[in-house]
Amino acid sequence: MSANIIIGTQWGDEGKGKVVDSLGAKTDYVVRFGGGNNAGHTVHVGSEKFVLHLLPSGVLHSQSKCILGSGVVIDPKVFLEEIEALESRGFNTDHVFMSNRAHLIMPYHIILDGLWETLKGDNKIGTTNRGIGPCYSDKFERIGIRVEDLLYPEVFARRLKDTLNIKNALLTKIFNKEALSFEEIYDSYIKMGEKLKKRIINSELELEKALKEDKKILLEGAQAMMLDIDYGHYPYVTSSSPTANGACVGSGIALKHIDKIIGVCKAYSTRVGEGPFPTELHDKSGEWLREKGSEFGATTGRPRRCGWLDIVVVKHAVSISGITDIALTKIDILSELKEIPICVAYEIDGERVEYIPSSIEANQKAKPILEMMPGWDEDLSQCKSFKEMPLNAQKYILKIEELINCNLSYISTGVDRDQYITR
Ligand code: GDP
Ligand code: IMO
Ligand code: MG
């Protein structure tokens, strides 16, 4: 009876999709528990590349049932497009389901996401513009529309009418935009609802049954620690809880069923969008990491900001989520560096700080205190065991393990499903 959780420990894009896909072959269920199509998870299988935004990365293993849990916000149009794209590539998707309690991203959420960002001007978050924040706001405002509502056209019509009244007032009176048409939204969502019907389930009941039957469940995180609404770099965060605790809430699985909590950590750091990034590199090293690591957003195509590994951040993730194991990714990218800096603490107003301050102003002032590790030249992509790795790569791994006080039990050395080492 067990469920494992996979989450990001930095600012997203750590390689969660790759790790989930590698481990997905051994599970009966893969469940996404939060976020929406703001995520971009790239999975390589042989010469084929798949970029998944909303569907769990476990979808490529048809023996694992895939579920979008109640904590996910679902844009039904994007969902159907992703399903269609996979089917057109010969994949069966009959194993993909969604919780009836999940909230729907509506057209006004996407429009308002863009309008709020414009209004914020220099203080913009740099969102993915997918309607994520406005959809979660409606959920907590208790005016959201849920997947289940699609099954009852009269209920859907009533809810849409009530909410659209508020949204159209905002659009026309505050933003001087045109009102949205009730009929257009109603027709298109009810049509999509017809297509989704067979995939809408009571997911918490299904998962409860699965646990009783001793099935293996993998909870797949999107986003990451520093984008967490409570413990990230607020307000430069997303609107959900991408932590292990969020995994339980967003899937409906009780804490007592959790076995391993695997934190995915890139061997260096990247961030997309605005907000503090103490180890960010504005020089040639940053460009080198971006080019060598192909650090361009899978969702928006934006160049990712790059910097050295920030131990303060990873320790924060280990602590908040109770991470039991770290999956280190992209260490292969660091080959050829003479020395590799690791940020072990910050200097803020002349003081050494070893935790993430709550104030965004303090985080913006944080200067990294770096320790240097010796680099290596060898290519790591073919290493099949820890012992085969060059000594200095081993030292880098052991140093991280010592600093964060957590096992690095999975080391990814390339994009492919089979390129990893377990310890
Ligand atoms: P996610 O959002 O956490 O799933 O990460 P993304 O898919 O957005 O970004 C990670 C990128 O790194 C993807 O293009 C992966 O194919 C790639 N990747 C994952 N692990 C490794 C690795 O160990 N080495 C290399 N070179 N690439 C990796
Ligand atoms: P994966 O799952 C990286 C960032 C956005 C922005 C902030 C808020 O691929 O790791 P939102 O659209 O969520 O309101 O944007 O969060 N962001 C991500 N950055 N990877 C992600 O997902 C992200 N999802 C959201 O860039 O800074
Ligand atoms: Mg990503």
Coordinates of C-alpha atoms and ligand atoms in Angstrom, one line a residue, residues 12-18 40-42 44 298 304 329-330 332-333 412-415, ligand 1:
G12 CA 10.6 24.2 -12.1
D13 CA 12.0 22.5 -15.2
E14 CA 14.3 20.2 -13.2
G15 CA 13.5 17.2 -15.4
K16 CA 10.4 15.9 -13.4
G17 CA 8.9 14.6 -16.6
K18 CA 11.9 12.6 -17.5
G40 CA 6.0 21.8 -19.7
H41 CA 7.4 18.3 -19.2
T42 CA 9.7 17.0 -22.0
H44 CA 12.4 11.6 -24.8
A298 CA 8.9 24.2 -23.1
R304 CA 15.5 30.3 -19.0
T329 CA 19.4 15.7 -13.2
K330 CA 21.5 17.3 -15.9
D332 CA 26.1 15.7 -17.7
I333 CA 25.7 19.3 -18.7
S412 CA 20.1 11.3 -14.5
T413 CA 22.8 11.6 -17.1
G414 CA 20.9 12.4 -20.3
V415 CA 17.5 13.0 -21.8
Ligands
GDP1 P1 10.2 19.5 -16.0 O1 9.3 20.6 -16.2 O2 10.7 19.4 -14.6 O3 9.6 18.2 -16.4 O4 11.5 19.7 -16.9 P2 11.5 20.2 -18.4 O5 11.0 19.0 -19.3 O6 10.7 21.5 -18.6 O7 13.0 20.5 -18.6 C1 14.0 19.6 -18.4 C2 14.7 19.4 -19.8 O8 15.9 18.7 -19.5 C3 14.0 18.5 -20.7 O9 14.2 19.0 -22.0 C4 14.6 17.1 -20.5 O10 14.5 16.3 -21.7 C5 16.0 17.4 -20.2 N1 16.6 16.5 -19.2 C6 16.1 15.9 -18.2 N2 17.0 15.2 -17.5 C7 18.2 15.4 -18.2 C8 19.5 15.0 -18.0 O11 19.9 14.3 -17.0 N3 20.5 15.4 -18.9 C9 20.2 16.2 -19.9 N4 21.1 16.6 -20.7 N5 18.9 16.6 -20.1 C10 17.9 16.2 -19.3

